[in-house]
Amino acid sequence: GIPAERLAAAGAAPAEGWLLQGMFTEVGEGNRFKRAIIGFGQGASTMEVQVGVSDLASAHPREPFVMFGTVKDPSKLPGAAVTMNPYVAAAKFVMEKNATAKDVHKTADEIVGEILKYEGRIKQEALQHGSR
């Protein structure tokens, strides 16, 4: 695996490593009828998750070089001022609006799985981005 740590919003970021930034978007209001009649989570309100990965050792440590999720405008990620065209991976993460801790961990595992799946490409993108 890849070692990870949570950074405080006001704290300084390390000089090297990858920074994952994310945001919840596209809240789907769901379908009350399905929730009432079918139940079992059917028709629940949903949120999509966008994740950007940036290289802290690069000249632009807050600019993502790869994006995961349904990304319409990468510049709206927290702290992102994207001046390059990041690689966008074809992955979509959806959670229920009132997700349990188990659901959040499942989504986090899916995000990690995508990062590991694209690890070679991500390293290549990071090297190219760092040389700019």
PDB file of N, CA and C in Angstrom, residues 21 112 125:
ATOM      1  N   GLN A  21      -6.932  15.747  -2.861  1.00  0.00           N
ATOM      2  CA  GLN A  21      -7.941  16.733  -2.490  1.00  0.00           C
ATOM      3  C   GLN A  21      -9.255  16.268  -3.079  1.00  0.00           C
ATOM      4  N   VAL A 112      -8.599   4.579  -3.458  1.00  0.00           N
ATOM      5  CA  VAL A 112      -7.255   4.003  -3.362  1.00  0.00           C
ATOM      6  C   VAL A 112      -7.050   2.963  -4.459  1.00  0.00           C
ATOM      7  N   GLU A 125       2.802  11.028 -15.092  1.00  0.00           N
ATOM      8  CA  GLU A 125       2.215  12.372 -15.119  1.00  0.00           C
ATOM      9  C   GLU A 125       2.900  13.279 -14.097  1.00  0.00           C
TER      10      GLU A 125
END
